[in-house]
mmCIF file of C-alpha atoms in Angstrom:
data_model
loop_
_atom_site.group_PDB
_atom_site.id
_atom_site.type_symbol
_atom_site.label_atom_id
_atom_site.label_comp_id
_atom_site.label_asym_id
_atom_site.label_seq_id
_atom_site.Cartn_x
_atom_site.Cartn_y
_atom_site.Cartn_z
ATOM 1 C CA MET A 190 -14.514 1.192 1.063
ATOM 2 C CA HIS A 191 -15.837 1.250 4.359
ATOM 3 C CA LEU A 192 -13.881 4.355 6.316
ATOM 4 C CA ALA A 193 -14.326 5.806 9.335
ATOM 5 C CA ALA A 194 -17.522 8.338 10.069
ATOM 6 C CA ASP A 195 -14.729 11.115 9.700
ATOM 7 C CA LYS A 196 -13.141 10.286 6.500
ATOM 8 C CA ASP A 197 -16.220 10.912 3.948
ATOM 9 C CA ALA A 198 -14.632 11.040 0.401
ATOM 10 C CA VAL A 199 -16.001 14.031 -0.755
ATOM 11 C CA ALA A 200 -14.910 16.185 2.014
ATOM 12 C CA TRP A 201 -11.384 14.224 1.560
ATOM 13 C CA ARG A 202 -11.519 15.254 -2.159
ATOM 14 C CA GLU A 203 -12.750 19.080 -0.915
ATOM 15 C CA ALA A 204 -9.765 19.638 1.530
ATOM 16 C CA TRP A 205 -7.278 17.686 -0.935
ATOM 17 C CA LEU A 206 -8.080 20.199 -3.736
ATOM 18 C CA ALA A 207 -8.074 23.103 -1.186
ATOM 19 C CA ARG A 208 -4.383 21.730 -0.193
ATOM 20 C CA THR A 209 -5.616 21.687 3.432
ATOM 21 C CA LEU A 210 -5.194 18.040 3.765
ATOM 22 C CA VAL A 211 -1.663 17.827 5.015
ATOM 23 C CA GLY A 212 0.714 15.564 3.778
ATOM 24 C CA ILE A 213 1.288 13.649 0.514
ATOM 25 C CA ASN A 214 -2.295 12.399 -0.294
ATOM 26 C CA ASP A 215 -4.466 10.931 -3.236
ATOM 27 C CA GLU A 216 -7.681 12.591 -4.257
ATOM 28 C CA THR A 217 -9.440 9.677 -2.842
ATOM 29 C CA PRO A 218 -8.837 8.595 1.109
ATOM 30 C CA TYR A 219 -5.442 6.557 1.223
ATOM 31 C CA GLY A 220 -5.745 6.182 -2.612
ATOM 32 C CA TYR A 221 -8.555 3.659 -2.564
ATOM 33 C CA GLY A 222 -10.257 5.063 -5.460
ATOM 34 C CA ARG A 223 -7.198 4.172 -7.399
ATOM 35 C CA ALA A 224 -9.174 0.464 -7.810
ATOM 36 C CA THR A 225 -11.394 2.263 -10.434
ATOM 37 C CA THR A 226 -8.574 2.340 -12.866
ATOM 38 C CA MET A 227 -8.124 -1.722 -12.096
ATOM 39 C CA GLY A 228 -11.344 -2.214 -13.357
ATOM 40 C CA CYS A 229 -13.544 -1.822 -10.096
ATOM 41 C CA ARG A 230 -16.351 0.043 -9.190
ATOM 42 C CA VAL A 231 -15.646 1.998 -6.001
ATOM 43 C CA VAL A 232 -18.117 3.070 -3.678
ATOM 44 C CA PHE A 233 -16.894 4.780 -0.761
ATOM 45 C CA SER A 234 -19.086 4.963 2.597
ATOM 46 C CA ARG A 235 -20.757 8.012 3.449
ATOM 47 C CA THR A 236 -20.507 10.438 6.770
ATOM 48 C CA THR A 237 -24.285 11.060 7.956
ATOM 49 C CA PRO A 238 -25.509 14.490 9.371
ATOM 50 C CA GLU A 239 -26.538 13.471 12.919
ATOM 51 C CA ALA A 240 -27.704 15.589 15.836
ATOM 52 C CA LEU A 241 -26.036 15.821 19.039
ATOM 53 C CA PRO A 242 -27.467 13.372 21.241
ATOM 54 C CA VAL A 243 -27.442 10.620 18.494
ATOM 55 C CA LYS A 244 -23.765 11.501 18.034
ATOM 56 C CA VAL A 245 -23.193 10.965 21.875
ATOM 57 C CA VAL A 246 -24.635 7.636 21.575
ATOM 58 C CA ARG A 247 -22.626 6.480 18.723
ATOM 59 C CA LEU A 248 -19.199 7.364 19.854
ATOM 60 C CA GLY A 249 -20.410 6.235 23.116
ATOM 61 C CA LEU A 250 -20.890 2.688 21.807
ATOM 62 C CA ARG A 251 -17.357 3.360 19.818
ATOM 63 C CA VAL A 252 -15.796 3.843 23.320
ATOM 64 C CA LEU A 253 -17.542 0.697 24.755
ATOM 65 C CA THR A 254 -17.016 -1.871 21.971
ATOM 66 C CA GLY A 255 -13.869 -0.297 20.278
ATOM 67 C CA PHE A 256 -15.650 0.070 16.677
ATOM 68 C CA ASP A 257 -18.429 2.080 15.060
ATOM 69 C CA ALA A 258 -21.639 -0.334 14.706
ATOM 70 C CA ILE A 259 -23.779 2.635 13.809
ATOM 71 C CA HIS A 260 -21.891 4.118 11.212
ATOM 72 C CA ALA A 261 -21.546 0.613 9.646
ATOM 73 C CA PHE A 262 -25.263 -0.100 9.804
ATOM 74 C CA ARG A 263 -25.887 3.257 7.945
ATOM 75 C CA GLN A 264 -23.841 1.745 5.214
ATOM 76 C CA ARG A 265 -25.579 -1.803 4.980
ATOM 77 C CA ARG A 266 -27.272 -1.226 1.714
ATOM 78 C CA ALA A 267 -24.049 -0.254 -0.261
ATOM 79 C CA MET A 268 -22.527 -3.446 1.697
ATOM 80 C CA GLY A 269 -25.467 -5.367 0.428
ATOM 81 C CA GLU A 270 -24.720 -4.767 -3.036
ATOM 82 C CA ALA A 271 -20.967 -5.127 -3.088
ATOM 83 C CA ASP A 272 -18.855 -8.113 -4.270
ATOM 84 C CA VAL A 273 -15.994 -7.465 -1.700
ATOM 85 C CA VAL A 274 -16.019 -4.548 1.668
ATOM 86 C CA TRP A 275 -12.740 -2.805 2.073
ATOM 87 C CA THR A 276 -11.693 -1.606 5.341
ATOM 88 C CA HIS A 277 -8.879 0.812 6.346
ATOM 89 C CA THR A 278 -8.229 -0.511 10.261
ATOM 90 C CA GLU A 279 -10.287 -2.839 12.579
ATOM 91 C CA SER A 280 -12.179 -0.289 14.072
ATOM 92 C CA GLN A 281 -14.045 -0.467 10.396
ATOM 93 C CA TYR A 282 -13.618 -4.137 9.771
ATOM 94 C CA LEU A 283 -14.840 -4.992 13.021
ATOM 95 C CA ALA A 284 -18.114 -3.030 12.930
ATOM 96 C CA VAL A 285 -18.920 -4.146 9.524
ATOM 97 C CA ALA A 286 -18.167 -8.180 10.370
ATOM 98 C CA ALA A 287 -21.141 -7.121 13.220
ATOM 99 C CA ILE A 288 -23.244 -6.090 10.665
ATOM 100 C CA LEU A 289 -22.417 -8.872 8.048
ATOM 101 C CA ALA A 290 -23.244 -11.666 10.868
ATOM 102 C CA LEU A 291 -26.521 -10.550 10.925
ATOM 103 C CA SER A 292 -27.287 -9.928 7.253
ATOM 104 C CA LYS A 293 -28.824 -12.371 4.417
ATOM 105 C CA ARG A 294 -26.411 -11.391 1.689
ATOM 106 C CA ARG A 295 -22.434 -11.757 2.824
ATOM 107 C CA PRO A 296 -19.751 -10.324 0.429
ATOM 108 C CA LYS A 297 -16.685 -11.104 1.188
ATOM 109 C CA LEU A 298 -14.433 -8.884 3.850
ATOM 110 C CA LEU A 299 -11.120 -7.731 3.816
ATOM 111 C CA GLY A 300 -9.755 -6.682 7.246
ATOM 112 C CA GLN A 301 -7.036 -4.355 7.787
ATOM 113 C CA SER A 302 -5.516 -4.393 11.165
ATOM 114 C CA VAL A 303 -3.141 -1.638 12.405
ATOM 115 C CA TRP A 304 -3.445 -0.868 15.909
ATOM 116 C CA LEU A 305 -5.168 -4.425 17.524
ATOM 117 C CA PHE A 306 -2.252 -6.920 17.833
ATOM 118 C CA ASP A 307 -0.425 -4.175 19.168
ATOM 119 C CA LEU A 308 -3.388 -3.516 22.191
ATOM 120 C CA TRP A 309 -4.138 -7.355 22.134
ATOM 121 C CA ASN A 310 -2.782 -8.424 25.783
ATOM 122 C CA LYS A 311 -4.218 -5.354 26.971
ATOM 123 C CA LEU A 312 -7.492 -6.168 26.033
ATOM 124 C CA THR A 313 -10.482 -7.287 28.612
ATOM 125 C CA PRO A 314 -11.207 -11.010 28.090
ATOM 126 C CA LEU A 315 -14.832 -10.068 27.013
ATOM 127 C CA HIS A 316 -13.106 -7.795 24.137
ATOM 128 C CA LYS A 317 -10.808 -10.822 23.023
ATOM 129 C CA LEU A 318 -13.925 -13.124 23.023
ATOM 130 C CA LEU A 319 -16.324 -10.323 20.975
ATOM 131 C CA TYR A 320 -13.425 -9.669 18.530
ATOM 132 C CA ARG A 321 -12.561 -13.436 18.037
ATOM 133 C CA ARG A 322 -15.912 -13.900 16.977
ATOM 134 C CA LEU A 323 -16.176 -11.310 14.594
ATOM 135 C CA ILE A 324 -13.029 -11.938 13.047
ATOM 136 C CA ARG A 325 -14.744 -15.043 11.969
ATOM 137 C CA HIS A 326 -16.474 -13.173 9.604
ATOM 138 C CA VAL A 327 -13.362 -11.589 7.861
ATOM 139 C CA ASP A 328 -12.221 -13.440 4.819
ATOM 140 C CA VAL A 329 -8.755 -11.944 4.796
ATOM 141 C CA LEU A 330 -6.795 -10.472 7.593
ATOM 142 C CA THR A 331 -4.276 -7.938 6.081
ATOM 143 C CA VAL A 332 -1.447 -6.154 8.111
ATOM 144 C CA HIS A 333 1.463 -3.852 7.099
ATOM 145 C CA SER A 334 4.391 -5.050 8.786
ATOM 146 C CA SER A 335 6.006 -8.558 9.566
ATOM 147 C CA GLU A 336 5.839 -8.189 13.119
ATOM 148 C CA ASN A 337 2.088 -7.646 13.300
ATOM 149 C CA PHE A 338 2.002 -10.787 10.611
ATOM 150 C CA ALA A 339 3.726 -12.876 12.972
ATOM 151 C CA VAL A 340 1.341 -11.915 15.847
ATOM 152 C CA ALA A 341 -1.845 -12.355 14.071
ATOM 153 C CA LYS A 342 -0.858 -16.036 12.889
ATOM 154 C CA ALA A 343 -0.304 -16.769 16.346
ATOM 155 C CA LEU A 344 -3.531 -15.739 17.564
ATOM 156 C CA PHE A 345 -5.576 -16.733 14.533
ATOM 157 C CA PRO A 346 -3.688 -19.884 12.962
ATOM 158 C CA GLY A 347 -6.541 -20.877 10.730
ATOM 159 C CA LYS A 348 -7.385 -17.491 9.255
ATOM 160 C CA ARG A 349 -5.889 -16.265 5.666
ATOM 161 C CA ILE A 350 -3.534 -13.539 6.803
ATOM 162 C CA VAL A 351 -1.622 -11.316 4.164
ATOM 163 C CA LEU A 352 1.175 -8.765 4.495
ATOM 164 C CA VAL A 353 0.355 -5.481 2.461
ATOM 165 C CA PRO A 354 2.690 -3.142 2.573
ATOM 166 C CA PHE A 355 1.043 0.219 3.338
ATOM 167 C CA GLY A 356 2.104 2.936 0.638
ATOM 168 C CA ILE A 357 1.490 6.733 -0.270
ATOM 169 C CA PRO A 358 1.179 8.083 -3.446
ATOM 170 C CA SER A 359 4.899 8.286 -5.028
ATOM 171 C CA GLU A 360 4.933 9.549 -8.703
ATOM 172 C CA GLU A 361 6.492 12.791 -7.839
ATOM 173 C CA MET A 362 10.352 12.701 -5.985
ATOM 174 C CA THR A 363 12.830 15.613 -5.411
ATOM 175 C CA GLU A 364 16.199 14.909 -6.009
ATOM 176 C CA PRO A 365 18.446 14.696 -3.049
ATOM 177 C CA VAL A 366 20.881 17.543 -2.526
ATOM 178 C CA PRO A 367 23.644 18.166 -0.116
ATOM 179 C CA ARG A 368 22.257 19.950 3.171
ATOM 180 C CA ALA A 369 25.134 21.223 4.815
ATOM 181 C CA GLY A 370 24.245 24.476 5.779
ATOM 182 C CA LYS A 371 24.009 25.794 9.113
ATOM 183 C CA PRO A 372 22.172 25.347 11.547
ATOM 184 C CA PHE A 373 21.677 21.556 11.097
ATOM 185 C CA ARG A 374 17.724 21.487 11.009
ATOM 186 C CA ILE A 375 15.988 18.427 12.358
ATOM 187 C CA LEU A 376 12.382 17.942 11.183
ATOM 188 C CA SER A 377 10.026 15.431 13.203
ATOM 189 C CA ILE A 378 6.595 14.736 12.198
ATOM 190 C CA GLY A 379 3.568 12.532 13.463
ATOM 191 C CA ASN A 380 0.361 12.218 15.783
ATOM 192 C CA ASP A 381 0.843 8.597 16.174
ATOM 193 C CA ARG A 382 0.806 7.361 19.801
ATOM 194 C CA HIS A 383 4.073 5.696 19.536
ATOM 195 C CA ARG A 384 5.979 8.685 18.755
ATOM 196 C CA ASP A 385 8.855 8.873 21.101
ATOM 197 C CA TRP A 386 9.310 12.629 21.688
ATOM 198 C CA THR A 387 10.807 12.514 25.102
ATOM 199 C CA CYS A 388 13.590 10.350 23.382
ATOM 200 C CA LEU A 389 14.289 12.987 20.629
ATOM 201 C CA ALA A 390 14.016 16.099 23.277
ATOM 202 C CA SER A 391 17.084 14.171 25.104
ATOM 203 C CA ALA A 392 18.961 13.403 22.302
ATOM 204 C CA LEU A 393 19.050 17.227 21.154
ATOM 205 C CA ASP A 394 20.828 18.310 24.089
ATOM 206 C CA GLY A 395 23.940 17.341 22.680
ATOM 207 C CA VAL A 396 23.545 18.568 19.214
ATOM 208 C CA ASP A 397 25.844 21.739 18.447
ATOM 209 C CA ASP A 398 24.297 24.275 16.202
ATOM 210 C CA ALA A 399 20.885 22.299 15.730
ATOM 211 C CA GLU A 400 17.202 23.488 15.211
ATOM 212 C CA ALA A 401 14.516 21.120 15.513
ATOM 213 C CA VAL A 402 10.938 21.481 14.542
ATOM 214 C CA ILE A 403 8.394 18.828 15.606
ATOM 215 C CA LEU A 404 5.042 19.019 13.684
ATOM 216 C CA SER A 405 2.510 17.223 15.583
ATOM 217 C CA GLY A 406 -0.805 18.165 17.422
ATOM 218 C CA THR A 407 0.376 15.360 20.083
ATOM 219 C CA ALA A 408 3.515 16.271 21.417
ATOM 220 C CA PRO A 409 4.125 17.996 24.657
ATOM 221 C CA ARG A 410 4.794 21.605 24.430
ATOM 222 C CA SER A 411 6.368 21.143 28.120
ATOM 223 C CA LEU A 412 9.223 19.594 25.990
ATOM 224 C CA THR A 413 10.474 23.276 24.520
ATOM 225 C CA GLN A 414 11.031 24.351 28.013
ATOM 226 C CA GLY A 415 14.693 25.047 28.511
ATOM 227 C CA ARG A 416 15.511 23.903 24.967
ATOM 228 C CA PRO A 417 15.616 27.204 22.744
ATOM 229 C CA ASN A 418 16.540 24.731 19.878
ATOM 230 C CA LEU A 419 13.071 23.162 19.914
ATOM 231 C CA GLU A 420 9.636 24.055 18.196
ATOM 232 C CA ILE A 421 6.590 22.290 18.486
ATOM 233 C CA LYS A 422 3.921 23.546 16.094
ATOM 234 C CA GLN A 423 1.717 22.013 13.514
ATOM 235 C CA ALA A 424 1.663 22.419 9.777
ATOM 236 C CA ARG A 425 -1.803 23.782 8.475
ATOM 237 C CA THR A 426 -1.141 23.340 4.939
ATOM 238 C CA ASN A 427 0.694 21.608 2.402
ATOM 239 C CA GLY A 428 2.677 24.463 1.555
ATOM 240 C CA GLU A 429 3.898 24.552 5.208
ATOM 241 C CA LEU A 430 4.789 21.104 5.365
ATOM 242 C CA PHE A 431 6.816 21.118 2.116
ATOM 243 C CA ALA A 432 8.255 24.411 3.217
ATOM 244 C CA GLN A 433 9.805 22.302 6.376
ATOM 245 C CA PHE A 434 10.992 19.225 4.072
ATOM 246 C CA ALA A 435 12.699 22.039 2.011
ATOM 247 C CA GLN A 436 14.738 23.663 4.982
ATOM 248 C CA ALA A 437 15.463 20.352 6.841
ATOM 249 C CA SER A 438 18.839 18.462 7.175
ATOM 250 C CA VAL A 439 17.434 15.466 8.330
ATOM 251 C CA VAL A 440 13.794 13.685 9.280
ATOM 252 C CA CYS A 441 13.819 12.020 12.459
ATOM 253 C CA VAL A 442 10.792 9.395 13.291
ATOM 254 C CA PRO A 443 11.643 8.400 17.138
ATOM 255 C CA LEU A 444 9.460 5.617 17.913
ATOM 256 C CA LYS A 445 8.434 3.598 20.597
ATOM 257 C CA PRO A 446 8.172 -0.392 20.334
ATOM 258 C CA ASN A 447 5.262 -1.223 18.236
ATOM 259 C CA GLY A 448 4.467 -4.042 15.703
ATOM 260 C CA HIS A 449 2.566 -2.066 13.127
ATOM 261 C CA ALA A 450 5.160 0.184 11.187
ATOM 262 C CA SER A 451 4.431 3.313 13.184
ATOM 263 C CA GLY A 452 5.994 6.006 11.194
ATOM 264 C CA ILE A 453 6.372 4.527 7.705
ATOM 265 C CA THR A 454 4.137 7.563 6.310
ATOM 266 C CA VAL A 455 6.303 10.068 7.346
ATOM 267 C CA ILE A 456 9.289 8.200 6.035
ATOM 268 C CA GLN A 457 7.993 7.571 2.826
ATOM 269 C CA GLU A 458 7.141 11.206 2.609
ATOM 270 C CA ALA A 459 10.534 12.349 3.421
ATOM 271 C CA VAL A 460 12.070 9.641 1.044
ATOM 272 C CA LEU A 461 10.306 11.344 -1.698
ATOM 273 C CA ALA A 462 11.150 14.674 -0.581
ATOM 274 C CA GLY A 463 14.970 13.594 -1.069
ATOM 275 C CA VAL A 464 15.481 14.357 2.793
ATOM 276 C CA PRO A 465 17.699 11.457 4.783
ATOM 277 C CA VAL A 466 15.783 9.746 7.244
ATOM 278 C CA ILE A 467 16.915 8.231 11.154
ATOM 279 C CA ALA A 468 14.361 6.161 12.760
ATOM 280 C CA THR A 469 13.665 3.931 15.289
ATOM 281 C CA ALA A 470 14.170 0.063 14.352
ATOM 282 C CA THR A 471 10.964 -1.116 15.365
ATOM 283 C CA GLY A 472 7.643 -1.987 13.909
ATOM 284 C CA GLY A 473 9.059 -3.824 10.946
ATOM 285 C CA LEU A 474 10.282 -0.587 9.274
ATOM 286 C CA GLU A 475 13.635 -2.742 8.090
ATOM 287 C CA GLY A 476 10.783 -4.521 5.820
ATOM 288 C CA TYR A 477 10.200 -1.247 3.695
ATOM 289 C CA PHE A 478 13.440 0.430 3.914
ATOM 290 C CA GLY A 479 16.977 -1.272 4.922
ATOM 291 C CA THR A 480 19.926 0.334 6.395
ATOM 292 C CA ASP A 481 21.450 1.564 3.428
ATOM 293 C CA ALA A 482 18.454 3.627 2.735
ATOM 294 C CA VAL A 483 17.488 4.553 6.482
ATOM 295 C CA ARG A 484 19.742 5.385 9.289
ATOM 296 C CA TYR A 485 18.386 3.122 12.187
ATOM 297 C CA VAL A 486 18.561 3.669 16.054
ATOM 298 C CA PRO A 487 17.362 1.263 18.766
ATOM 299 C CA PRO A 488 14.285 2.347 20.724
ATOM 300 C CA GLY A 489 14.551 4.474 23.506
ATOM 301 C CA ASP A 490 18.231 5.116 23.169
ATOM 302 C CA PRO A 491 18.719 9.110 22.874
ATOM 303 C CA ASP A 492 22.522 8.779 23.020
ATOM 304 C CA ALA A 493 22.337 6.487 19.740
ATOM 305 C CA LEU A 494 19.818 8.847 18.470
ATOM 306 C CA ARG A 495 22.449 11.957 19.232
ATOM 307 C CA ASP A 496 25.040 9.939 17.786
ATOM 308 C CA ALA A 497 23.332 9.346 14.327
ATOM 309 C CA LEU A 498 22.446 12.881 14.299
ATOM 310 C CA ARG A 499 25.856 13.844 14.871
ATOM 311 C CA GLU A 500 26.994 11.523 12.056
ATOM 312 C CA ILE A 501 24.220 12.939 9.286
ATOM 313 C CA ALA A 502 25.581 16.417 10.393
ATOM 314 C CA GLY A 503 29.197 15.712 9.927
ATOM 315 C CA ASP A 504 28.720 13.724 6.855
ATOM 316 C CA PRO A 505 26.106 15.271 4.733
ATOM 317 C CA GLU A 506 27.345 13.524 1.602
ATOM 318 C CA ALA A 507 26.894 10.556 2.898
ATOM 319 C CA ALA A 508 23.377 10.822 4.024
ATOM 320 C CA ARG A 509 22.567 12.093 0.439
ATOM 321 C CA GLN A 510 23.662 8.867 -0.996
ATOM 322 C CA ARG A 511 21.712 7.019 1.452
ATOM 323 C CA ALA A 512 18.782 9.323 0.581
ATOM 324 C CA VAL A 513 19.673 8.500 -3.350
ATOM 325 C CA ARG A 514 19.282 4.897 -2.313
ATOM 326 C CA ALA A 515 16.139 5.302 -0.435
ATOM 327 C CA GLN A 516 14.114 6.729 -3.674
ATOM 328 C CA ARG A 517 15.827 4.167 -5.603
ATOM 329 C CA HIS A 518 14.530 1.248 -3.381
ATOM 330 C CA MET A 519 11.328 2.748 -3.471
ATOM 331 C CA VAL A 520 10.982 2.698 -7.100
ATOM 332 C CA GLU A 521 12.351 -0.800 -7.500
ATOM 333 C CA ALA A 522 10.362 -2.351 -4.734
ATOM 334 C CA GLY A 523 7.053 -0.926 -5.828
ATOM 335 C CA ILE A 524 6.514 1.141 -2.542
ATOM 336 C CA GLY A 525 3.510 3.576 -2.979
ATOM 337 C CA ALA A 526 -0.063 3.877 -3.114
ATOM 338 C CA GLN A 527 -0.460 2.186 -6.694
ATOM 339 C CA SER A 528 0.840 -1.414 -5.184
ATOM 340 C CA PHE A 529 -0.973 -0.701 -2.105
ATOM 341 C CA ILE A 530 -4.015 -0.804 -3.856
ATOM 342 C CA ARG A 531 -3.353 -3.012 -6.474
ATOM 343 C CA GLN A 532 -2.856 -5.846 -3.774
ATOM 344 C CA HIS A 533 -6.297 -5.182 -2.331
ATOM 345 C CA VAL A 534 -7.560 -5.398 -5.867
ATOM 346 C CA GLU A 535 -5.797 -8.862 -6.610
ATOM 347 C CA LEU A 536 -6.948 -10.232 -3.127
ATOM 348 C CA SER A 537 -10.537 -9.140 -4.169
ATOM 349 C CA HIS A 538 -10.439 -11.267 -7.358
ATOM 350 C CA ASP A 539 -8.874 -14.022 -5.617
ATOM 351 C CA LEU A 540 -11.928 -13.700 -3.085
ATOM 352 C CA VAL A 541 -14.646 -13.666 -5.630
ATOM 353 C CA GLY A 542 -13.082 -16.310 -7.924
ATOM 354 C CA ARG A 543 -12.288 -13.705 -10.783
#
C-alpha cells in the first residue's frame, strides 16, 4: 500500500489511538489494513526521516512533475516483493509507475485517481505526455465517481477502468432524532479545493434564527465579516467534531463543479451521525445517495441553497425521515470502508489470477 509521504501508517495509528485524527477513520490509513482479514498481507509505505535540503529537493521535484518520485524510490524493495501495489491518489500511482518502468520485476499496479481528471484539461502538453506514458504501466485505473469514470474512459479507451465507490468505517450509526430546536444550527466541514464557501455564506444571509459553523483550514475568514451568525474554526479532536454533529440541525456540503465526488466523506460522516444533509448536486454524489436521502441543490446557486435550508428548518421531521433513509441506503448498498477495501482485494485476485 503506497501512500503519500505524510501518511505513515505508524503515525496514523498513533493519532487514531489519541483521537487526534479528526473524522471517522480506521486504525490503518483509509482502512486499507482491513485487507488482512480478507486473506492478504498488507505492507504500508514508510516515511523516511530526511534532512531539510533533501526534503526541499524531494518536494521541488514533486511540484515539477506532479508526483513524489523520491518517496516512491525509497519503497522500491517492498514494491519488488509485492504481488500488487495499491495507491490512494494519482500522485502515488504516477510515482510508482515511474519506478516500476525501470524495474526488472513488475508487480501489478492499481492506480486510484481523485483529482487528475478534473485537472486534465489544465495540464501542460508535457505533463499530459508524461502521464499518458506512465499510465501505460498501470494495470487498472480506479475512480470514485461516475463523472470521473466517463472522463477517464474518453481519455484512455483501451485501459481497464473500474468505478470503486469510496467508503469510510460505517459500523456505528447514531439514530436520527428530530432537530427542531432554536437556533437552527448549520454545520459545514471540509478542506477540499472544491468547497464553495462563498455560496454558503451568501445563502446564510436570508435564513432567520440560524447559526452556522464552518470547520475548515481553508475557508477564508473574511466571510465572517458582517455575518455574526457565521463562525469559521477547526476541530482539533474527534470529541470536538462529534460535539458539532450532535448540535447540528443540518450538515451542508456546498461544492463547486467537480468530477471526483468531492464531499462524499463528510456526507457519509453526517449520515452516520444521523444528521440531515444538504449537498450540491455535482461530482457524481447522487450515485452514492439519491434525492430521497440527501437534499440536493444546483452548483453556484445561493438562492436554491437558502430555500433548502429554510425547507429543513421548517420541517425537521421530513428532514429526519430523509436521514433515516440515508442510513438505510448506506447499509443496503454496502457503502463503507469494508466494501471499498473488498473491491480492491477482488481486483487484486483478478489481476494475479487467484
